Structure formats: C-alpha cells, structure tokens
mmCIF file with all atom_site columns, C-alpha atoms in Angstrom:
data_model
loop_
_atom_site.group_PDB
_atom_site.id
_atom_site.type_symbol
_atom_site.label_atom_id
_atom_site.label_alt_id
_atom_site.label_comp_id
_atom_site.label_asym_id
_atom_site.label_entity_id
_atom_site.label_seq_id
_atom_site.pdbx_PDB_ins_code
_atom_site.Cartn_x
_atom_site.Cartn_y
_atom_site.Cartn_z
_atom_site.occupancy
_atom_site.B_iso_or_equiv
_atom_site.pdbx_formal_charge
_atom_site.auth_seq_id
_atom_site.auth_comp_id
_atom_site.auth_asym_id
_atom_site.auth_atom_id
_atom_site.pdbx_PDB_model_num
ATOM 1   C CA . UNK X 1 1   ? 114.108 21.444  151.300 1.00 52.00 ? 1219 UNK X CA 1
ATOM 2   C CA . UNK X 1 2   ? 116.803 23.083  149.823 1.00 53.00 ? 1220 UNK X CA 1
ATOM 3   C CA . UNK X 1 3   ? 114.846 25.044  147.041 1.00 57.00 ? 1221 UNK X CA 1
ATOM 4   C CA . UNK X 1 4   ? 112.994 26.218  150.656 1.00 56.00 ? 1222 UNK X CA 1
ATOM 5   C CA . UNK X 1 5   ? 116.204 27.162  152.388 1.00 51.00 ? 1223 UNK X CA 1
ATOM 6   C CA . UNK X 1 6   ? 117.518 28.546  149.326 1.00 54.00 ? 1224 UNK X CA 1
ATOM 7   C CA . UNK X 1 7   ? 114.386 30.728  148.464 1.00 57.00 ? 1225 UNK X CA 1
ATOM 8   C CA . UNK X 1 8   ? 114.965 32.144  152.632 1.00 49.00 ? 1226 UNK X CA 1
ATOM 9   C CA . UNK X 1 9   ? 118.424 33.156  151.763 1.00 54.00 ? 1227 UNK X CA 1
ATOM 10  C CA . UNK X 1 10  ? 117.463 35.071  148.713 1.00 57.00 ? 1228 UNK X CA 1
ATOM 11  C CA . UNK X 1 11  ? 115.011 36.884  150.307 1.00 55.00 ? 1229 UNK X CA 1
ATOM 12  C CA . UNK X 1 12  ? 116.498 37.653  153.300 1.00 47.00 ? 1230 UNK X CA 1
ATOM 13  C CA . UNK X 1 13  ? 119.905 39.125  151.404 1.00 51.00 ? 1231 UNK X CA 1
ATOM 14  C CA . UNK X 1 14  ? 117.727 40.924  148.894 1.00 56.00 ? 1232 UNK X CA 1
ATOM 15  C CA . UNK X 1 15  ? 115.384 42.649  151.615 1.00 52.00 ? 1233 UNK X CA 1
ATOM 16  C CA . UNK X 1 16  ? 119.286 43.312  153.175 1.00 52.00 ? 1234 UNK X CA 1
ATOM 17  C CA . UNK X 1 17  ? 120.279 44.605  149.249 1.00 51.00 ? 1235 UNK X CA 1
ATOM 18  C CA . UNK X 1 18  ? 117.003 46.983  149.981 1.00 51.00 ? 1236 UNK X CA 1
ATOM 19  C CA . UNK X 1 19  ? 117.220 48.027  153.164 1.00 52.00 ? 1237 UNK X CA 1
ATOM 20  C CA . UNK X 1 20  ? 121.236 48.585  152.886 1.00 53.00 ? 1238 UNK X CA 1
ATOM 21  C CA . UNK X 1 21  ? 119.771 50.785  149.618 1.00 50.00 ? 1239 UNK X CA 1
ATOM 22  C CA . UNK X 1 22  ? 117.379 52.804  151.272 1.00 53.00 ? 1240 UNK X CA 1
ATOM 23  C CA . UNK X 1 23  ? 119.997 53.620  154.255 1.00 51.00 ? 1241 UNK X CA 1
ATOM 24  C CA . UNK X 1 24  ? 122.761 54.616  151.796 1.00 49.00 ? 1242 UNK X CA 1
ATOM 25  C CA . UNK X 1 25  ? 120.439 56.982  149.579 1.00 49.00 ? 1243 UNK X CA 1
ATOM 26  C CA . UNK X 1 26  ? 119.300 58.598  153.065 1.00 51.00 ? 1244 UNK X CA 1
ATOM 27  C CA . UNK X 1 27  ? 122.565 59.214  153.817 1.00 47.00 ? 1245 UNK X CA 1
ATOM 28  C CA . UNK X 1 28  ? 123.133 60.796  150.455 1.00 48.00 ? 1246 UNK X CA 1
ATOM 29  C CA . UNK X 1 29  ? 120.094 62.832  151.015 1.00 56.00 ? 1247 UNK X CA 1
ATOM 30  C CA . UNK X 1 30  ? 121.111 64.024  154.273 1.00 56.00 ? 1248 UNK X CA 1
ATOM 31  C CA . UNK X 1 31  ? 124.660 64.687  153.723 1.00 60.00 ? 1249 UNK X CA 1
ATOM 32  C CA . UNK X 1 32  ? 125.991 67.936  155.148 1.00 62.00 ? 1250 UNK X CA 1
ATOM 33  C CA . UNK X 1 33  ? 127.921 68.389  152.177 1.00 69.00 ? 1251 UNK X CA 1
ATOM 34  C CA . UNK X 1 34  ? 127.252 70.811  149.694 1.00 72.00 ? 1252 UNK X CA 1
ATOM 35  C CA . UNK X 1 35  ? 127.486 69.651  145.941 1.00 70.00 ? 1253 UNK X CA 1
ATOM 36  C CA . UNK X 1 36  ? 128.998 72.539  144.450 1.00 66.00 ? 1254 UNK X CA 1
ATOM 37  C CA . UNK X 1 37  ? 130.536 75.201  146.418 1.00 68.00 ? 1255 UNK X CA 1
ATOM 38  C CA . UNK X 1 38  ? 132.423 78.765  146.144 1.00 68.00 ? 1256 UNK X CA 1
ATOM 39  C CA . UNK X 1 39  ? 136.084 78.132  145.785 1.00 71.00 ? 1257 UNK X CA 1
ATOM 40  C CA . UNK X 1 40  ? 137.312 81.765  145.847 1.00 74.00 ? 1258 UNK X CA 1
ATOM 41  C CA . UNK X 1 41  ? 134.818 83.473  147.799 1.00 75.00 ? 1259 UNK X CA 1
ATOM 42  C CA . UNK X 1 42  ? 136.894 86.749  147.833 1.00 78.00 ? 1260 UNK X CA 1
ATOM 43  C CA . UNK X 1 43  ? 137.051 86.619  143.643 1.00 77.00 ? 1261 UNK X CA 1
ATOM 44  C CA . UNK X 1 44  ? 132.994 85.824  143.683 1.00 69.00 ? 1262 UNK X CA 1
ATOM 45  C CA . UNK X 1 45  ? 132.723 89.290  145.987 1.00 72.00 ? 1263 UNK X CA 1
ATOM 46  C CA . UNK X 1 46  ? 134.560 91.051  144.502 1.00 75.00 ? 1264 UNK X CA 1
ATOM 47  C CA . UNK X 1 47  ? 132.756 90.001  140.812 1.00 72.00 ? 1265 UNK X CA 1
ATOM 48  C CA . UNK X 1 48  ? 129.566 90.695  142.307 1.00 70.00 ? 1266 UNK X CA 1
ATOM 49  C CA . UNK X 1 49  ? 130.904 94.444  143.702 1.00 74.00 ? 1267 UNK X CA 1
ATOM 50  C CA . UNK X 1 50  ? 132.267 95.004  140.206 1.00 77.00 ? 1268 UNK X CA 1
ATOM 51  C CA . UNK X 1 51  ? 128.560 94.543  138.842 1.00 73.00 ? 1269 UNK X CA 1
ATOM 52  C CA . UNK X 1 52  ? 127.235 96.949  140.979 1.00 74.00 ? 1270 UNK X CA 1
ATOM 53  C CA . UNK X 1 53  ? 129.603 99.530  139.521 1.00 76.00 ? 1271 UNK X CA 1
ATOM 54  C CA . UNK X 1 54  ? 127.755 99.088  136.147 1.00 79.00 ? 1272 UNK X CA 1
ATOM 55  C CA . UNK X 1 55  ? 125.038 101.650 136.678 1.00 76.00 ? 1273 UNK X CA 1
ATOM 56  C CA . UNK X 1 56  ? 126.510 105.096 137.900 1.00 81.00 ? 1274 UNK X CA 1
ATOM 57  C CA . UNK X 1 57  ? 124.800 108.256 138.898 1.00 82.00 ? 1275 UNK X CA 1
ATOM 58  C CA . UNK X 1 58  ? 123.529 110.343 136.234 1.00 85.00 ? 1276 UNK X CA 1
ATOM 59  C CA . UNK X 1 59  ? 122.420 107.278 134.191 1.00 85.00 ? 1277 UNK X CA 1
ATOM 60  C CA . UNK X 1 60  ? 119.101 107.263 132.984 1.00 85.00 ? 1278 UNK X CA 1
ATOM 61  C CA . UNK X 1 61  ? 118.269 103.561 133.839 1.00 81.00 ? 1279 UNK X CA 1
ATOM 62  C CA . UNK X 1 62  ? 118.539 102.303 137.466 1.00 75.00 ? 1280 UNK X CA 1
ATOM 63  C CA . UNK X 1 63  ? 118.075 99.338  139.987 1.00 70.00 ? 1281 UNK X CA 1
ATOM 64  C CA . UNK X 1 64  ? 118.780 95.825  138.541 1.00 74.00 ? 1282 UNK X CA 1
ATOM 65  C CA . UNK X 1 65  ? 118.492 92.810  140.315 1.00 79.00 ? 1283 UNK X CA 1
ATOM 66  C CA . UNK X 1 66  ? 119.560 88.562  139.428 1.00 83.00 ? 1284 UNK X CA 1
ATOM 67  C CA . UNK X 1 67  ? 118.174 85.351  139.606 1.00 89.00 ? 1285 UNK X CA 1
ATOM 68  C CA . UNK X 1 68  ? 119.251 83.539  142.926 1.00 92.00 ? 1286 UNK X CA 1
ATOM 69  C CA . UNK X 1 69  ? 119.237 79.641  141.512 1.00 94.00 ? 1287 UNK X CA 1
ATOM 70  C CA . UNK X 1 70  ? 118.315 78.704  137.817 1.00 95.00 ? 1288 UNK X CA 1
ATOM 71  C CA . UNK X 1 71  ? 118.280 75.254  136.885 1.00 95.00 ? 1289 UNK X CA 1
ATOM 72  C CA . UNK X 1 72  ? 117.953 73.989  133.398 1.00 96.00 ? 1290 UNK X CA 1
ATOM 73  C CA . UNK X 1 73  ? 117.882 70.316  132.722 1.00 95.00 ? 1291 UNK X CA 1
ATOM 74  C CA . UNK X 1 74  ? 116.845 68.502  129.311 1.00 94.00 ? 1292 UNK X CA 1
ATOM 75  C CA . UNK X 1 75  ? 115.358 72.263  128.155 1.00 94.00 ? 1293 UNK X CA 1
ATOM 76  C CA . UNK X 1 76  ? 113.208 72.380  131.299 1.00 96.00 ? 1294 UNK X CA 1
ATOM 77  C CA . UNK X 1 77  ? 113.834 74.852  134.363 1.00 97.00 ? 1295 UNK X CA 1
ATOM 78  C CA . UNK X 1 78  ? 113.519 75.682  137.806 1.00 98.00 ? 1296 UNK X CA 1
ATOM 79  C CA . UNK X 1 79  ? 114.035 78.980  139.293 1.00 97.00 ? 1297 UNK X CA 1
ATOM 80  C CA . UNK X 1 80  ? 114.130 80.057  142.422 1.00 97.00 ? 1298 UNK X CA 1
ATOM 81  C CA . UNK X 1 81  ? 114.164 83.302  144.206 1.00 96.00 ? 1299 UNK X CA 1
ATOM 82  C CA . UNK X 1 82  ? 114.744 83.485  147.890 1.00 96.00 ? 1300 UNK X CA 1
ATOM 83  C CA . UNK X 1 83  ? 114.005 86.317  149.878 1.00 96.00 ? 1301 UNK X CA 1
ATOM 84  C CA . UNK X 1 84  ? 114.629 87.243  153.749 1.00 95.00 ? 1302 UNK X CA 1
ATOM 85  C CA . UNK X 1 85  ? 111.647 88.010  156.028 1.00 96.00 ? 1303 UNK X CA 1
ATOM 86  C CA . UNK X 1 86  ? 110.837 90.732  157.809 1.00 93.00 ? 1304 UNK X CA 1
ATOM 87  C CA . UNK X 1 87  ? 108.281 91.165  160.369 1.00 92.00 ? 1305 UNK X CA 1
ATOM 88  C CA . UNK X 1 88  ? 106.647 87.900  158.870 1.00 94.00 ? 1306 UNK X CA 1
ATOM 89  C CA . UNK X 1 89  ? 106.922 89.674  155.222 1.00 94.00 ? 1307 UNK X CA 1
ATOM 90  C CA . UNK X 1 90  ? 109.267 89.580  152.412 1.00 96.00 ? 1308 UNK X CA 1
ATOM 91  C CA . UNK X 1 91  ? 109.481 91.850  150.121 1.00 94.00 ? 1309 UNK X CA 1
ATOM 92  C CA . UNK X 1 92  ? 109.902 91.633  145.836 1.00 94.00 ? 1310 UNK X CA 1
ATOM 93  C CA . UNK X 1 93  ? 110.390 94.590  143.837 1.00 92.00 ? 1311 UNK X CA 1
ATOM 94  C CA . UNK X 1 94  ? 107.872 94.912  141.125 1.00 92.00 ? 1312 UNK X CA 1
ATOM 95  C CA . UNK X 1 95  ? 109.906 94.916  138.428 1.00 91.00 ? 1313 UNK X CA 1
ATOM 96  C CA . UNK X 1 96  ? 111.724 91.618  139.162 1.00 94.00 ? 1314 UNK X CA 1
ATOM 97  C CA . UNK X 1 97  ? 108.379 90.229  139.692 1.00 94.00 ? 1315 UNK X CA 1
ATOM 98  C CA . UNK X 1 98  ? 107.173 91.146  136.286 1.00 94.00 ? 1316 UNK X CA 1
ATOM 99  C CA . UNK X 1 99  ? 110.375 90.193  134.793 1.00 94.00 ? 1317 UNK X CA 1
ATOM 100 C CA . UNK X 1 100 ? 109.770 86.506  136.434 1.00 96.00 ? 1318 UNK X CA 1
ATOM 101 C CA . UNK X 1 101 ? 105.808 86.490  135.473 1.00 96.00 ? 1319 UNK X CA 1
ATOM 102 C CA . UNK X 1 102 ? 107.189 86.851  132.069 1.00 96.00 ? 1320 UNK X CA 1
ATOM 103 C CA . UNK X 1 103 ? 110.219 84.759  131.914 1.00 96.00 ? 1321 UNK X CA 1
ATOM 104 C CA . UNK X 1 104 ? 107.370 82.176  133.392 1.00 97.00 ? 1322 UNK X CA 1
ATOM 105 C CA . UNK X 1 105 ? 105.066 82.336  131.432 1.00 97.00 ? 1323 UNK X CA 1
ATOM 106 C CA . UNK X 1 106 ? 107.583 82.093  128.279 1.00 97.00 ? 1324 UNK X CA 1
ATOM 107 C CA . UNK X 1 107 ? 109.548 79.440  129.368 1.00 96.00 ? 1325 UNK X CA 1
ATOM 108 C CA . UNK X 1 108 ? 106.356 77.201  129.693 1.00 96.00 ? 1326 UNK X CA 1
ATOM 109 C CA . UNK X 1 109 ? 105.365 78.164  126.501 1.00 96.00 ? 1327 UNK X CA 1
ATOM 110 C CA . UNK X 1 110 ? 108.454 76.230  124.621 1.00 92.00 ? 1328 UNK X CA 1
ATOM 111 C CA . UNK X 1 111 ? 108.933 74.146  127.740 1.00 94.00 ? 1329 UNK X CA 1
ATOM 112 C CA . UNK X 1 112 ? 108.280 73.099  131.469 1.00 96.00 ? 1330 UNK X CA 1
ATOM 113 C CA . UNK X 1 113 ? 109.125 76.019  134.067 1.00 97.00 ? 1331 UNK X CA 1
ATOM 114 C CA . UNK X 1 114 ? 108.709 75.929  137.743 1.00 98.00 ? 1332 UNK X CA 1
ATOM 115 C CA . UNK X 1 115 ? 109.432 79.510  139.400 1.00 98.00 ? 1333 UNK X CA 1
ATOM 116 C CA . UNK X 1 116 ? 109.277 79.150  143.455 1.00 98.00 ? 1334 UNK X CA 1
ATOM 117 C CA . UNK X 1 117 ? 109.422 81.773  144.881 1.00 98.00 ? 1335 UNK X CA 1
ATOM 118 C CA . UNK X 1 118 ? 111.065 81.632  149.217 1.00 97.00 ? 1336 UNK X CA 1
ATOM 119 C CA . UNK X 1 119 ? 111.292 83.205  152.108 1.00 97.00 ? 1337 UNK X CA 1
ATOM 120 C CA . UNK X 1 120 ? 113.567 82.003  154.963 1.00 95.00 ? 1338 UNK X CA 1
ATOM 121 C CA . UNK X 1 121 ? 114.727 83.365  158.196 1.00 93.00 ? 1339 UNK X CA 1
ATOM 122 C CA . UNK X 1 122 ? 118.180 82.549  159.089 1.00 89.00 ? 1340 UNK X CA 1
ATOM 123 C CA . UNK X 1 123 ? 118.060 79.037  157.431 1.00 87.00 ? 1341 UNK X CA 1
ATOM 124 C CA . UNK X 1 124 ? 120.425 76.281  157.844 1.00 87.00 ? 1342 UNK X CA 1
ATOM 125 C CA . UNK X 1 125 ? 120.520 74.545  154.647 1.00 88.00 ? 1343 UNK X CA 1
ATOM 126 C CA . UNK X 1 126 ? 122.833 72.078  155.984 1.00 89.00 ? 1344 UNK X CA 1
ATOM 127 C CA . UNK X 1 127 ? 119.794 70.987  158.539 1.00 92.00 ? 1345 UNK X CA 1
ATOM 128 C CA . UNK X 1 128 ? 116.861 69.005  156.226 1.00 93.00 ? 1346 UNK X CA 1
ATOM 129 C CA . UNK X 1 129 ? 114.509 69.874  158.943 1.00 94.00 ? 1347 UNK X CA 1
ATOM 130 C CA . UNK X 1 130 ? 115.175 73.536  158.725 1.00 94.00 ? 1348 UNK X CA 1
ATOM 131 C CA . UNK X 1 131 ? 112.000 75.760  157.717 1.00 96.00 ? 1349 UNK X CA 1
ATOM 132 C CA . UNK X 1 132 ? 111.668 77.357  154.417 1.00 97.00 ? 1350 UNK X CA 1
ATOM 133 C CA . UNK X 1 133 ? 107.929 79.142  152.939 1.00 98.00 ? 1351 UNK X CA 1
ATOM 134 C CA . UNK X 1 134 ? 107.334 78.817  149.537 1.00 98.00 ? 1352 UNK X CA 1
ATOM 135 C CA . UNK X 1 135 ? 105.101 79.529  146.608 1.00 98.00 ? 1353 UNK X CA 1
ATOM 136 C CA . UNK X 1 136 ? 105.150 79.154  143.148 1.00 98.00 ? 1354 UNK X CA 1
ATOM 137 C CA . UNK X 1 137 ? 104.288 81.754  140.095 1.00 97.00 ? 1355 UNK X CA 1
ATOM 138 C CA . UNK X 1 138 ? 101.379 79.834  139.030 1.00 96.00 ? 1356 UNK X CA 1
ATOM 139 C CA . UNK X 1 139 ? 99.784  80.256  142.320 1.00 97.00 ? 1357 UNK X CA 1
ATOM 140 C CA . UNK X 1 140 ? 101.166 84.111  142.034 1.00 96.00 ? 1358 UNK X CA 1
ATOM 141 C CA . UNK X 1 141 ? 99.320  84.719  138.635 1.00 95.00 ? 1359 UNK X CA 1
ATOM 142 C CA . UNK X 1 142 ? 95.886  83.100  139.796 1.00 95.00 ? 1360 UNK X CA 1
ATOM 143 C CA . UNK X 1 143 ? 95.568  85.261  142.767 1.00 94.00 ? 1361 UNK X CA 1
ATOM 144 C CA . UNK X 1 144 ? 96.107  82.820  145.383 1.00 95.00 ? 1362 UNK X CA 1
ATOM 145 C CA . UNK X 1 145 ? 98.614  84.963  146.767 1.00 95.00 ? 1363 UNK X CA 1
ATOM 146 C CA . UNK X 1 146 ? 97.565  88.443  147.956 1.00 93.00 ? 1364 UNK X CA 1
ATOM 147 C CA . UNK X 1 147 ? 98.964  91.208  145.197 1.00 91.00 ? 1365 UNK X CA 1
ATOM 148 C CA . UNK X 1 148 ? 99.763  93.988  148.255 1.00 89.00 ? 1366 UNK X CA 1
ATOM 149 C CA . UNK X 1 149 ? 102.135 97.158  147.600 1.00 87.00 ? 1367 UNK X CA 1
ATOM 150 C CA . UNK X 1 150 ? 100.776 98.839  151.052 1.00 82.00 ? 1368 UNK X CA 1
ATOM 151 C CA . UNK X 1 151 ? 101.377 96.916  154.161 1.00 78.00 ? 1369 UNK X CA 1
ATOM 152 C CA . UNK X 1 152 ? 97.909  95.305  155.412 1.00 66.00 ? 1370 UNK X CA 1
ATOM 153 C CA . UNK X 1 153 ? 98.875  96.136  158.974 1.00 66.00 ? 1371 UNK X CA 1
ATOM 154 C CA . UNK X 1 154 ? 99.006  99.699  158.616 1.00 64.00 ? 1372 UNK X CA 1
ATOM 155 C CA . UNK X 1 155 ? 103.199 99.921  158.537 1.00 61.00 ? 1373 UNK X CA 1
ATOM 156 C CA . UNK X 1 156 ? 103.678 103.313 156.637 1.00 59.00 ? 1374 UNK X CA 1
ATOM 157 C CA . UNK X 1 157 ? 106.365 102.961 154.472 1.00 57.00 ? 1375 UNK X CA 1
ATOM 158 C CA . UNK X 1 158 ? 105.410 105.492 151.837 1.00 60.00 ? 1376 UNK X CA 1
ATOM 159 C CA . UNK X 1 159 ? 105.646 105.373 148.034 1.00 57.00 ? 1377 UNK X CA 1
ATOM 160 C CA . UNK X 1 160 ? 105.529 101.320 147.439 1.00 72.00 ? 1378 UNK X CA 1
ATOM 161 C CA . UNK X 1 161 ? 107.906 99.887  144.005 1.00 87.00 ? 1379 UNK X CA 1
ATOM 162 C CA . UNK X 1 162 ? 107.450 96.179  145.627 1.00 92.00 ? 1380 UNK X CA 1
ATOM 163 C CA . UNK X 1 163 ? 104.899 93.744  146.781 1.00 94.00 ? 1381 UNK X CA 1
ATOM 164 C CA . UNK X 1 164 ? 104.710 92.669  150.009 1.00 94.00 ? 1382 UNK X CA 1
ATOM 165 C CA . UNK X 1 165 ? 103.918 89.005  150.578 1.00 96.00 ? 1383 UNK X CA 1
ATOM 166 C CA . UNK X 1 166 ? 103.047 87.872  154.061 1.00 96.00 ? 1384 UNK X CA 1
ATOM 167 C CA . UNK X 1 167 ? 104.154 84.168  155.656 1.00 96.00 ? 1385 UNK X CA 1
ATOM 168 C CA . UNK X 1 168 ? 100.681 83.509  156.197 1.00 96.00 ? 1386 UNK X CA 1
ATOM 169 C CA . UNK X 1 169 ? 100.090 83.144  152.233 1.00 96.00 ? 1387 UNK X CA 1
ATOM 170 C CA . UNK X 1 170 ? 103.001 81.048  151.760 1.00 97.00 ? 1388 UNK X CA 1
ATOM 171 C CA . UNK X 1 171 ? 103.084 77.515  152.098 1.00 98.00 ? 1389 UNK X CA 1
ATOM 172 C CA . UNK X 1 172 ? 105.812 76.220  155.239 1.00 97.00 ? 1390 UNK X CA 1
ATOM 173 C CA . UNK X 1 173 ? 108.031 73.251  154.017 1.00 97.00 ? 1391 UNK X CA 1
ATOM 174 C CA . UNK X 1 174 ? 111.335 71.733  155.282 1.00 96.00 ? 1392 UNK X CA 1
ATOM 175 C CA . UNK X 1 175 ? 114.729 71.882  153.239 1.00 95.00 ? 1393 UNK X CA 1
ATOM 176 C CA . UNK X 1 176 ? 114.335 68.413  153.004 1.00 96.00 ? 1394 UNK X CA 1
ATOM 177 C CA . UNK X 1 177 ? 110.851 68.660  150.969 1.00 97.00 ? 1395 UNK X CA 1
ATOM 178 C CA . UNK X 1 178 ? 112.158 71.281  148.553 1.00 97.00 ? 1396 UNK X CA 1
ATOM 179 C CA . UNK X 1 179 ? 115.195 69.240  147.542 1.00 96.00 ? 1397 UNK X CA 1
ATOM 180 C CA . UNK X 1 180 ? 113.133 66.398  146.762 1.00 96.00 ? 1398 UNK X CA 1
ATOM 181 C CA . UNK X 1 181 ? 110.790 68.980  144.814 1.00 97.00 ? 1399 UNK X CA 1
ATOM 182 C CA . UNK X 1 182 ? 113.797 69.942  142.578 1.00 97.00 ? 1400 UNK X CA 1
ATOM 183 C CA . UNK X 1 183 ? 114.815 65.815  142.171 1.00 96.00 ? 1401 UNK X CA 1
ATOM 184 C CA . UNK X 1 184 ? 110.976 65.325  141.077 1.00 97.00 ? 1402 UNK X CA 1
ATOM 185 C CA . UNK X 1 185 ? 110.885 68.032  138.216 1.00 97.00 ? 1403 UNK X CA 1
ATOM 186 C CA . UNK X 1 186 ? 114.479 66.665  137.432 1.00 96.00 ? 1404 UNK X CA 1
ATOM 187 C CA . UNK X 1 187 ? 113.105 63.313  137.018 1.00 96.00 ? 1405 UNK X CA 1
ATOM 188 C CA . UNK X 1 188 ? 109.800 64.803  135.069 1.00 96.00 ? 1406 UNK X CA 1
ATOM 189 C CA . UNK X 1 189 ? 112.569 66.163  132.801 1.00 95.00 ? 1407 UNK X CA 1
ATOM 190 C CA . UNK X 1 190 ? 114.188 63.803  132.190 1.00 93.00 ? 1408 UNK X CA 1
ATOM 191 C CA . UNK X 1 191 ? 111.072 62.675  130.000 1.00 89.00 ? 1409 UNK X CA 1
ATOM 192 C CA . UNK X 1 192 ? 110.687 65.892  127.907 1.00 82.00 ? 1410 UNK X CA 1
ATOM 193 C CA . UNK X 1 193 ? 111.682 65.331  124.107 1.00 73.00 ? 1411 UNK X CA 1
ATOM 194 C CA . UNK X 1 194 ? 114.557 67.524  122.350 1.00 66.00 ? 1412 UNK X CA 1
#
C-alpha cells in the first residue's frame, strides 16, 4: 500500500514539476522584456547619421543600405530584413535584394542560412499575437514570390530600381511564431559540426 501511495505522490509532484515547467517557460516566452536593448539611443543616432555622411555628392557610387538582424550561431545564420508596408506592398531595392540572393546562396554553400524576408505595419513586438508577413529567399529564388518592378495595380510610379512584393504573396504569422522559428534553427545549429 505504501509502494501505491508512494507511486501517487511521485506522479502527482512530477506532473506539478511539468506543469510548473511549462508555465515558467511561457512566461519566459511571453515576457515583455526585451533581451538586449539600446542603452544610448542618442549615441546609436547619431552613429547611424554619421554613416550616412559617408557618400557625398559628386561621388561616383551611391545608395547603400544594411542588414536589419543577422544572427550567427555555431557558423549557421539567420537574417532578417524587415520592411514597412504600403498600400498592402513593401518595397526592396534591387540591389539589396541581389546582394541578399547572393550572400544566401553563399552562406548555404559553407553552411546553413535562413534569409526571411518581413513586412509589418505598425507592429508591437512586445505583443506575441501581433501580425508580421513573411517569406524566405528560397521561396524568393524559386519564383513563388511574384518578381514585380511595376505595380500590378496600375500605380505609376515611373522608372522602377526595386521590387514590389504584395501581402498577398507573403505568408501572415504572429511574433510569437517567428521567435520560435529563430529558437528552432538555433536548436538545428546547435547540431552543425565546426
């Protein structure tokens, strides 16, 4: 009777051990914290308007653009781009796009590279259930999403450097679902070999 009672008490403190588990890493998951943040966000400003003083007028060479979030873990990476929408449409300058087809298909040469490219509205990152649109290079370089430089709708805007990519072609997940995107290549990373 007592191996019975004690059997009972083991599993009813170890499904508490689980379920205590599961609550804490949900409330790690939907803390409103940020992990890293800008200390000085006057001295990142300002280091940002410096760059912009790098290419002047009468230069040959123009534009230039960055990388909004690169993560590298164990020699594998994720990149992400995020762009603003307008009228249901973002818009990515063709050279950065060629610059990340290449950088893509590179990195997965030596490596594993995911490059997600995301468009938001005002987005709350702080709210898991917020909205984002997403899509990935691979899907980019296999024609799954529409290559367009002239606006499908028939808004003139002229001479087009940039694609336009439309909401409808891009795939509508929460913050919550891209985080744990980023945790499962982290995790597949953790198994590539130096």
């Amino acid at each position: 009777m007592t191996d019975k009672t004690s059997d009972l008490i083991d599993i009813f403190y170890d499904k508490e051990k689980i379920i205590q588990n599961e609550l804490n890493s949900q409330q790690i998951r939907k803390s409103s914290r940020a992990k890293y943040q800008i200390f000085d966000e006057s001295e990142f400003t300002r280091g940002r308007e410096i760059l912009g003083d790098l290419i002047v007028h009468g230069m040959i060479a123009s534009g230039g653009t960055d990388i909004d979030w690169l993560i590298e873990h164990n020699g594998g990476f994720i990149i992400m781009e995020f762009k603003g929408f307008h009228n249901d449409k973002i818009n990515i300058p063709k050279g950065q796009i060629i610059a990340y087809e290449k950088l893509h298909e590179k990195l997965n040469q030596a490596t594993k590279c995911y490059l997600y490219i995301i468009g938001c509205d005002d987005i709350d990152f702080l709210n898991p259930d917020s909205s984002i649109w997403i899509f990935e290079m691979k899907q980019w370089k296999i024609g799954a999403i529409p290559k367009n430089t002239r606006d499908i709708y028939g808004e003139d805007s002229g001479k087009q450097n940039k694609f336009i990519v439309y909401r409808e072609y891009m795939e509508e997940i929460s913050i919550e679902k891209l985080r744990d995107m980023i945790d499962s290549h982290w995790k597949e990373f953790e198994r590539i070999k130096p």
